[in-house]
Short mmCIF file of C-alpha atoms in Angstrom, two decimals:
data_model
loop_
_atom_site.label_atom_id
_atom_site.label_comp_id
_atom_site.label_asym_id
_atom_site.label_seq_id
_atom_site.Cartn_x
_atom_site.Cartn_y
_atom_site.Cartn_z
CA UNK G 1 120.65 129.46 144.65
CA UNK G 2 122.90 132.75 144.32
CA UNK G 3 122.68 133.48 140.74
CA UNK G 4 124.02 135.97 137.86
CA UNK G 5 122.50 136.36 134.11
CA UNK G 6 124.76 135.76 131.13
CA UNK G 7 127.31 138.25 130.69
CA UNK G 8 126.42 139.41 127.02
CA UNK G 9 129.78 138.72 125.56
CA UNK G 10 130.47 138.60 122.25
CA UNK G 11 131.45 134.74 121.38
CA UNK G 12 135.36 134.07 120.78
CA UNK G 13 134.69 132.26 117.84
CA UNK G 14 133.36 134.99 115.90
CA UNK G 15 135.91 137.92 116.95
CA UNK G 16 139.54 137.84 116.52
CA UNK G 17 140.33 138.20 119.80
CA UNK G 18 139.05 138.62 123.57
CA UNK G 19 136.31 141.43 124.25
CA UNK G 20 137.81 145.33 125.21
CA UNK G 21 136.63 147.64 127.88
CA UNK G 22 137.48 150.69 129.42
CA UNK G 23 137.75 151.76 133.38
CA UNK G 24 137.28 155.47 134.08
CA UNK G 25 137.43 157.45 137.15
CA UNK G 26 136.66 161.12 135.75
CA UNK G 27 140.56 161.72 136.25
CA UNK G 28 140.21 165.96 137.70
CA UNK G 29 143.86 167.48 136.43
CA UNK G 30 145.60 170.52 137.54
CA UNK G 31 143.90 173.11 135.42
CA UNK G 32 140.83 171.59 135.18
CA UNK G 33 137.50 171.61 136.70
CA UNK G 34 135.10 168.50 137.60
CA UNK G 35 132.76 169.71 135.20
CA UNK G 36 135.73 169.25 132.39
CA UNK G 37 136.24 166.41 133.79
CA UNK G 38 132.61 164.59 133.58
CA UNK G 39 132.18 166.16 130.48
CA UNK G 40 135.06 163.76 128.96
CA UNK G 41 134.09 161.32 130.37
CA UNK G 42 130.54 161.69 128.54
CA UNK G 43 133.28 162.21 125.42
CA UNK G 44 135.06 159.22 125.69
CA UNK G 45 131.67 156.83 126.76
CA UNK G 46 130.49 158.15 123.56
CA UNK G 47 133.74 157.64 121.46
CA UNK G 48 134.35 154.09 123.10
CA UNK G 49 131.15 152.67 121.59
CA UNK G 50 132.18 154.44 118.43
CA UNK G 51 135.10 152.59 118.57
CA UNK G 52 133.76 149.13 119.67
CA UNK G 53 134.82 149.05 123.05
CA UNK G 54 132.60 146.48 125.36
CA UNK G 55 131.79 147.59 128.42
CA UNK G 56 132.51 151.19 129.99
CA UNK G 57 132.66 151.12 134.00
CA UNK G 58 133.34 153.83 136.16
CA UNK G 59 134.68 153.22 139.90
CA UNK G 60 133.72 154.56 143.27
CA UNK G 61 135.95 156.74 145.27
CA UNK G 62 135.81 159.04 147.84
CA UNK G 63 137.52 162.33 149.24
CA UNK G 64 140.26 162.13 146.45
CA UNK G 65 140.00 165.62 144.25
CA UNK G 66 141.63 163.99 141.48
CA UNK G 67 139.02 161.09 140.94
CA UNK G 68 134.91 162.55 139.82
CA UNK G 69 133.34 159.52 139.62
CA UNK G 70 132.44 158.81 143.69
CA UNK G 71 128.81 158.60 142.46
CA UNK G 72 129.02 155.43 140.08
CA UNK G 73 124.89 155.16 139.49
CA UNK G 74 124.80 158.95 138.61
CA UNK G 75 127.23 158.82 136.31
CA UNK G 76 126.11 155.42 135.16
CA UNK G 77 122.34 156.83 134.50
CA UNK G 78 123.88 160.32 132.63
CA UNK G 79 126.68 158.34 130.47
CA UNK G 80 123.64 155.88 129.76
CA UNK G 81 121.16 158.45 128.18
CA UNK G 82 124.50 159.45 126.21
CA UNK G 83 124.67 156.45 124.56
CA UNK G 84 123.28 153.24 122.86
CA UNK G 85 124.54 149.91 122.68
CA UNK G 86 127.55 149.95 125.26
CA UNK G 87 127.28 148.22 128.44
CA UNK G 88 128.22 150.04 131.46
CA UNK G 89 128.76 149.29 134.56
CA UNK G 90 130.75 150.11 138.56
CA UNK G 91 133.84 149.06 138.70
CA UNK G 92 132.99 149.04 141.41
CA UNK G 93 130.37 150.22 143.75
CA UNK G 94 132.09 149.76 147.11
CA UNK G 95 129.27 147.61 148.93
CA UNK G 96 130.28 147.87 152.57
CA UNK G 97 129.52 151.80 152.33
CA UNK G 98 125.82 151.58 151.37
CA UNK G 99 123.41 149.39 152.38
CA UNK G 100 122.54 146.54 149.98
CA UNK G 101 118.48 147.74 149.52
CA UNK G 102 119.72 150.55 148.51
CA UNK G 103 122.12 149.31 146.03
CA UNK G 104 119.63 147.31 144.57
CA UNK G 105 117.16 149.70 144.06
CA UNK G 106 119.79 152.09 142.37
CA UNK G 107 121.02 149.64 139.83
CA UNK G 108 117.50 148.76 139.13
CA UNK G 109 116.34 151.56 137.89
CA UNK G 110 119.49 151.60 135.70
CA UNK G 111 118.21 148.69 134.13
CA UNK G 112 114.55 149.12 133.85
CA UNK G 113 115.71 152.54 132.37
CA UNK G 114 118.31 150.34 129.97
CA UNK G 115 117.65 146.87 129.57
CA UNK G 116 120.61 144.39 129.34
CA UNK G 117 122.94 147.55 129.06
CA UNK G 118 124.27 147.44 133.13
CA UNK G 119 126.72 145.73 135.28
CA UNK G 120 127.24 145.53 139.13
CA UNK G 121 130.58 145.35 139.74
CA UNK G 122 131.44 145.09 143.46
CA UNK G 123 134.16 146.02 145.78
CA UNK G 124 134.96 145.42 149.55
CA UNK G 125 137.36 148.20 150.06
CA UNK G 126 135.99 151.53 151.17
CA UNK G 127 137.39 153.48 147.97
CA UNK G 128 139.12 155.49 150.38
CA UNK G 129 140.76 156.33 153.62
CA UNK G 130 138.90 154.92 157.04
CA UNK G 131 138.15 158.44 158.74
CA UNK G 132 135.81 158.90 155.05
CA UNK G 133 135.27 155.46 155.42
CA UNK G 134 133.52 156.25 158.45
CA UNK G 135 132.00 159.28 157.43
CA UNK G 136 129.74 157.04 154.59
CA UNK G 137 129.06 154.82 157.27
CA UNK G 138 128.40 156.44 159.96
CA UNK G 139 129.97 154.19 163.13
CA UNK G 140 132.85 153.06 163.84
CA UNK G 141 130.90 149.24 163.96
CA UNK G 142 130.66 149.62 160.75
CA UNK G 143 134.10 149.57 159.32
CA UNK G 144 134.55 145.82 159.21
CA UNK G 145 134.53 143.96 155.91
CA UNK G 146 133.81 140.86 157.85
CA UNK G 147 130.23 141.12 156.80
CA UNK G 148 130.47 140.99 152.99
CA UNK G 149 129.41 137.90 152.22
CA UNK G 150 126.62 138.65 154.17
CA UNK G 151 125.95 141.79 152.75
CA UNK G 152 126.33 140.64 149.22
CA UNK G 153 123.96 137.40 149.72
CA UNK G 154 121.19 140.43 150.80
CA UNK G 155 121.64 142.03 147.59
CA UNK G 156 121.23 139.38 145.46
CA UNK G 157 117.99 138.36 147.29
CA UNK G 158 116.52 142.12 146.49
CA UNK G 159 118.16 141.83 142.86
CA UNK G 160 116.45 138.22 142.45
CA UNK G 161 113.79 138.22 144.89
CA UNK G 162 114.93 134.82 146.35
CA UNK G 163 115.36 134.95 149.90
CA UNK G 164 114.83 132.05 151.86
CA UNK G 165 111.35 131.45 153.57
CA UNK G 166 111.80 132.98 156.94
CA UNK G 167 114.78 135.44 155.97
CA UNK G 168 113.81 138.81 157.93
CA UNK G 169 114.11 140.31 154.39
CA UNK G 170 111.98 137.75 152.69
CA UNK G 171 108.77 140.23 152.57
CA UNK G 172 110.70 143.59 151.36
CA UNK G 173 110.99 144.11 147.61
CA UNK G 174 113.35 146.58 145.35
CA UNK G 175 111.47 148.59 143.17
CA UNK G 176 112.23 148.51 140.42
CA UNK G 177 113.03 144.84 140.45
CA UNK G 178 111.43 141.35 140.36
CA UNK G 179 108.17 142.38 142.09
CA UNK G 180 107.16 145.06 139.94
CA UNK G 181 108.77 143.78 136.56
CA UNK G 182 111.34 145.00 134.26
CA UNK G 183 110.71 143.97 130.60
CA UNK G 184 107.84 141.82 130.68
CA UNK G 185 107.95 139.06 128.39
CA UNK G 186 111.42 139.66 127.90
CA UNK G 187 114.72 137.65 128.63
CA UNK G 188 116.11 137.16 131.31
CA UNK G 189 119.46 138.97 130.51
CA UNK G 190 117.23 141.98 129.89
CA UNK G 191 115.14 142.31 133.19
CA UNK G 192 118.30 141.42 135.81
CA UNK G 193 121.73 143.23 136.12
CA UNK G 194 124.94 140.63 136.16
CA UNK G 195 126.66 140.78 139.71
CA UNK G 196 130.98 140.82 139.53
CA UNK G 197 133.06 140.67 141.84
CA UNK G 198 136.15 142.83 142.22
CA UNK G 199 139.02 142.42 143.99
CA UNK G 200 143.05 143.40 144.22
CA UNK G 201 143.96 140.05 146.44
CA UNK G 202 142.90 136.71 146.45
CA UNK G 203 139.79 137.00 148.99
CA UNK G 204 136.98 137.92 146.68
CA UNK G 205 138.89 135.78 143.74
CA UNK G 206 138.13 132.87 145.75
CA UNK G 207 134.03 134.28 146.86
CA UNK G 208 133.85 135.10 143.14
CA UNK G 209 134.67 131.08 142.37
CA UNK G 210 132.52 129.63 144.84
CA UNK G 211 129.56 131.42 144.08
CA UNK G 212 129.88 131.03 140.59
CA UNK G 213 130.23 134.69 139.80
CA UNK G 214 132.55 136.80 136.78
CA UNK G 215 135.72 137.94 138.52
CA UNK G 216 137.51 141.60 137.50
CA UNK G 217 141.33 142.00 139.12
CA UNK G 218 142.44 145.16 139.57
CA UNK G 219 145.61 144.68 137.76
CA UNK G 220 146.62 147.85 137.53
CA UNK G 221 147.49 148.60 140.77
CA UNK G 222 148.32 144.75 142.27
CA UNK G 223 149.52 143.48 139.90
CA UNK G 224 152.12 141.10 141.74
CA UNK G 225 148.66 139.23 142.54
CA UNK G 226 146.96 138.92 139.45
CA UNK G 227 148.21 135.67 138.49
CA UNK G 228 147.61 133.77 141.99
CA UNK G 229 144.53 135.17 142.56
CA UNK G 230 143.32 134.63 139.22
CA UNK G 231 143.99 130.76 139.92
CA UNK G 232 142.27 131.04 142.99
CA UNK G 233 139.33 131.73 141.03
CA UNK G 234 139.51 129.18 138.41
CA UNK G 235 140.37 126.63 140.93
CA UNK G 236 137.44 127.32 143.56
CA UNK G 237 134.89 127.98 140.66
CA UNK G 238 131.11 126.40 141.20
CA UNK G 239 129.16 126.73 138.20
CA UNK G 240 126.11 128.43 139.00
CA UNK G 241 122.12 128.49 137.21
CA UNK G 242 123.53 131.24 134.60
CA UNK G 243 127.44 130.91 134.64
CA UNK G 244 128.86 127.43 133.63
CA UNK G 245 132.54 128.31 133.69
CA UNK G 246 134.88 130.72 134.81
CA UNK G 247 135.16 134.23 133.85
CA UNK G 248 138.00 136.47 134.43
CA UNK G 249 139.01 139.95 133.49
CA UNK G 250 141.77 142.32 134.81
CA UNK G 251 141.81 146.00 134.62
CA UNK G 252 145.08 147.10 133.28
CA UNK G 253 147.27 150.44 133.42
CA UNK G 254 147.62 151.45 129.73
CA UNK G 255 148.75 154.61 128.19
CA UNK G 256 149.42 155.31 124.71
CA UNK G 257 150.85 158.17 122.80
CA UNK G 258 151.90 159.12 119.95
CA UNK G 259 155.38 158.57 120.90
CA UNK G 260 157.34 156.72 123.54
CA UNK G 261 158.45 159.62 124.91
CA UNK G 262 155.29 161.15 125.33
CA UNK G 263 153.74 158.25 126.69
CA UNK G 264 156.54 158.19 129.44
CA UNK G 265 156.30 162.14 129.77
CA UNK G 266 152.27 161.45 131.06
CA UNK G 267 153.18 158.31 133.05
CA UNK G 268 155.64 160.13 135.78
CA UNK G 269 152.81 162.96 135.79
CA UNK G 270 150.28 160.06 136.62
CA UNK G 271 152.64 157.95 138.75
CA UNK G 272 153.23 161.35 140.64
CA UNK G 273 149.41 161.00 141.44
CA UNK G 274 149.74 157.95 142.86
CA UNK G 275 152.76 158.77 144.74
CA UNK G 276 150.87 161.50 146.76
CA UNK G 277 147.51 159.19 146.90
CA UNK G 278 149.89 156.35 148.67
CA UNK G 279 151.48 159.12 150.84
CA UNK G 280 148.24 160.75 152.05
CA UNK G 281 148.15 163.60 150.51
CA UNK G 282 145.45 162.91 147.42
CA UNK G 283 144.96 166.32 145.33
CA UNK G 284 144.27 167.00 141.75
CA UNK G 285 146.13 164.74 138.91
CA UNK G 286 149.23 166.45 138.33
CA UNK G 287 150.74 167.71 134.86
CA UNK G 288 153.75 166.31 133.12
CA UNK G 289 155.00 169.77 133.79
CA UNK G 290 154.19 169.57 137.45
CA UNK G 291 156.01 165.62 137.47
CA UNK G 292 159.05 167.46 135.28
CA UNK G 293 159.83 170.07 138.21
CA UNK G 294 158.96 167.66 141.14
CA UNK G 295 162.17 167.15 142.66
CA UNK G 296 162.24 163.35 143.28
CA UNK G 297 164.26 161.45 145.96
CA UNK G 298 166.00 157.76 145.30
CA UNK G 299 163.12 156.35 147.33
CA UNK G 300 160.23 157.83 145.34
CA UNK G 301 161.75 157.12 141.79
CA UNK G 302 161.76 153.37 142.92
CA UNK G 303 158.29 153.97 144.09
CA UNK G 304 157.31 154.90 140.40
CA UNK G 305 159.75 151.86 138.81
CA UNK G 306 157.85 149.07 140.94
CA UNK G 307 154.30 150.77 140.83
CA UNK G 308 154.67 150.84 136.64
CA UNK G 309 156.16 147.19 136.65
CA UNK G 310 152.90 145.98 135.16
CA UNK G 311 151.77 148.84 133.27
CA UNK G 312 151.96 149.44 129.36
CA UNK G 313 153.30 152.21 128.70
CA UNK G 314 154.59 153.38 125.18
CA UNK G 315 153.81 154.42 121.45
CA UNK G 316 151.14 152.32 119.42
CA UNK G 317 153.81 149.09 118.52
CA UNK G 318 154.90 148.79 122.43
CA UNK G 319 150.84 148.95 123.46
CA UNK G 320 149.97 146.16 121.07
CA UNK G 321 153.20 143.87 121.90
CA UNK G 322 152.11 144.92 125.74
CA UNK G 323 148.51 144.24 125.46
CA UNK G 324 148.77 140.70 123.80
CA UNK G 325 151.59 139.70 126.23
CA UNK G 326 149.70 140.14 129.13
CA UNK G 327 146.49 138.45 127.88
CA UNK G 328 148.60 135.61 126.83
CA UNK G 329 150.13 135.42 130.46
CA UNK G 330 147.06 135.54 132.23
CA UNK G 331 144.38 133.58 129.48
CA UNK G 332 141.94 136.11 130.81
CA UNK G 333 138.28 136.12 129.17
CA UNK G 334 138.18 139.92 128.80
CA UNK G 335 140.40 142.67 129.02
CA UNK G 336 139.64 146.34 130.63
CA UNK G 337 142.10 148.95 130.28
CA UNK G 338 142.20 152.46 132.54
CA UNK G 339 144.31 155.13 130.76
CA UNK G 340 144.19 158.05 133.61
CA UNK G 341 146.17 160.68 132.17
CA UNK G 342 146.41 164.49 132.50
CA UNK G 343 144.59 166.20 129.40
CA UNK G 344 141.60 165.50 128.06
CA UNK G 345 142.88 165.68 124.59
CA UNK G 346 145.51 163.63 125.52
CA UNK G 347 143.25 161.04 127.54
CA UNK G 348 141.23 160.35 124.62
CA UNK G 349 143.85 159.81 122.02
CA UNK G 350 145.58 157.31 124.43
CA UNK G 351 141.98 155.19 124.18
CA UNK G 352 141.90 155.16 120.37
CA UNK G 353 145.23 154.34 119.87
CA UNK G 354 144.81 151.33 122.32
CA UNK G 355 141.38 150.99 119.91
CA UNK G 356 143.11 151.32 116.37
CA UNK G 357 145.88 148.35 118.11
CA UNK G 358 143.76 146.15 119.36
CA UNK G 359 141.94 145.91 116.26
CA UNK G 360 138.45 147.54 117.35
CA UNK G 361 135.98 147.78 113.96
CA UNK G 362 134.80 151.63 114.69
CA UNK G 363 138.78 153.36 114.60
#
């Protein structure tokens, strides 16, 4: 039976409302180096279990200067030894671009290193254009997500050590992992990572239900899907050995300043970002200085309109009215917001004001 562990939540019953986590992609902004950038990102892992923040993920992307984090279980193992309680996780490892042994073996070490602290979250996508997409793979065979299911089913045989008798894989074993141990005597939570799924349409929502897997949306940038694909989950959900009933999140576009000004000031500098991503030409994130001086056309300040639609976006009142609205839409079990702004100082503040508004015990 394909199979997940619990998913360590705290209970709804005894918090006043759903469970808050942070995405991060080590944003790189004009000005700034990588190193800056990963070194925040240490910062704000550290000051998001200060603040009582869930779960800190970081996602997998590739050939994008803007965007640090392409190696997710590097970062994962540094921001680990950085801190103590908070669960981290990928959000997500792109599957299709490494093979699943391999996967395994990575995200077992993370937890034999930190028991019950780690989460596989899992994409399909490449994380980036197809002629990268083909450098991580290597062939042009290779580029097909037709084989995900397939791919995934390997990885949770080498996570659980459960392949079927006869399975050409049935005799190979990830180490560290079931055949060597991880926390003897200890529960089962503690010696086995949870698997997610990820996903920005309404394929993997429906993979997610039927194999009785948690489900993450990437709200933030499809959000015109969330709420279909979200039922898609619910209604195609199997429970499964270690997950009796659905379990959704969505990762949502936040950003939080001081004032509403502000807040919009860094939102056309990040939506300028995404404007050149979508376009092809991916560079470092600009500055609100940079998105002041840009001299945009009709077309691209429609762009920026529709691609904020379903962001929140304002000073600490509009981020709490924002924030509870779109929980209440979507009756999700667990919300995870990504605040990618230019400047660190800036970055950071956005967080705990999302903290101090949400109602987080450490702000």
């Amino acid at each position: 039976m394909l199979v997940t562990l619990p998913l360590d939540v705290p209970s709804h019953a005894s918090t006043p409302s759903i469970p808050l986590s942070v995405l991060d992609v080590a944003p790189v902004g004009t000005g700034y180096t990588a190193t800056e950038a990963l070194h925040t990102t240490t910062e704000l892992a550290r000051r998001a279990e200060q603040w009582g923040y869930h779960r800190f993920w970081v996602a997998e992307h590739h050939n994008m200067p803007g965007i640090a984090s392409s190696s997710p279980p590097v970062l994962l193992a540094h921001l680990a030894a950085h801190t103590t309680t908070l669960r981290l996780g990928s959000g997500g490892v792109m599957l299709p671009n490494h093979a699943p042994l391999v996967v395994a073996e990575q995200f077992g070490t993370l937890q034999a290193l930190h028991p019950g602290r780690i989460d596989i979250g899992l994409g399909r996508a490449p994380g980036t254009d197809q002629h990268t997409a083909r450098a991580l793979r290597r062939s042009a065979e290779a580029l097909s997500v037709d084989d995900f299911p397939q791919q995934l089913g390997e990885l949770i045989g080498f996570l659980t050590g459960s392949f079927r008798e006869g399975h050409p894989y049935s005799r190979i074993h990830a180490v560290p992992g079931p055949a060597s141990g991880i926390e003897p005597g200890g529960e089962r939570d503690a010696a086995r990572a949870p698997i997610w799924l990820l996903g920005s349409s309404g394929y993997s929502a429906q993979l997610a239900g039927i194999l009785g897997l948690p489900f993450a949306f990437a709200h933030h940038f499809s959000g015109e899907h969330t709420l279909p694909a979200l039922a898609l989950y619910r209604e195609h959900f199997q429970p499964s050995e270690d997950l009796k009933e659905p379990y959704a999140m969505i990762a949502a576009g936040v950003i939080a300043a001081g004032t509403a000004e502000e807040a919009e000031r860094l939102g056309r500098a990040q939506a300028l970002g995404m404007l050149r991503l979508r376009s092809g030409r991916p560079g470092l994130q600009p500055s609100p200085e940079e998105a002041e001086e840009y001299p945009w056309s009709p077309a691209e300040r429609d762009f920026v309109e529709s691609y904020q639609r379903q962001h929140v976006i304002g000073d600490a009142d509009a981020v709490r009215r924002g924030l509870h609205d779109l929980v209440e839409r979507t009756a999700v079990d667990e919300l995870m917001v990504v605040s990618n702004v230019h400047g660190h100082a800036a970055r950071l503040a956005s967080y705990e004001i999302i903290a101090r508004e949400w109602g987080l015990p450490g702000v």
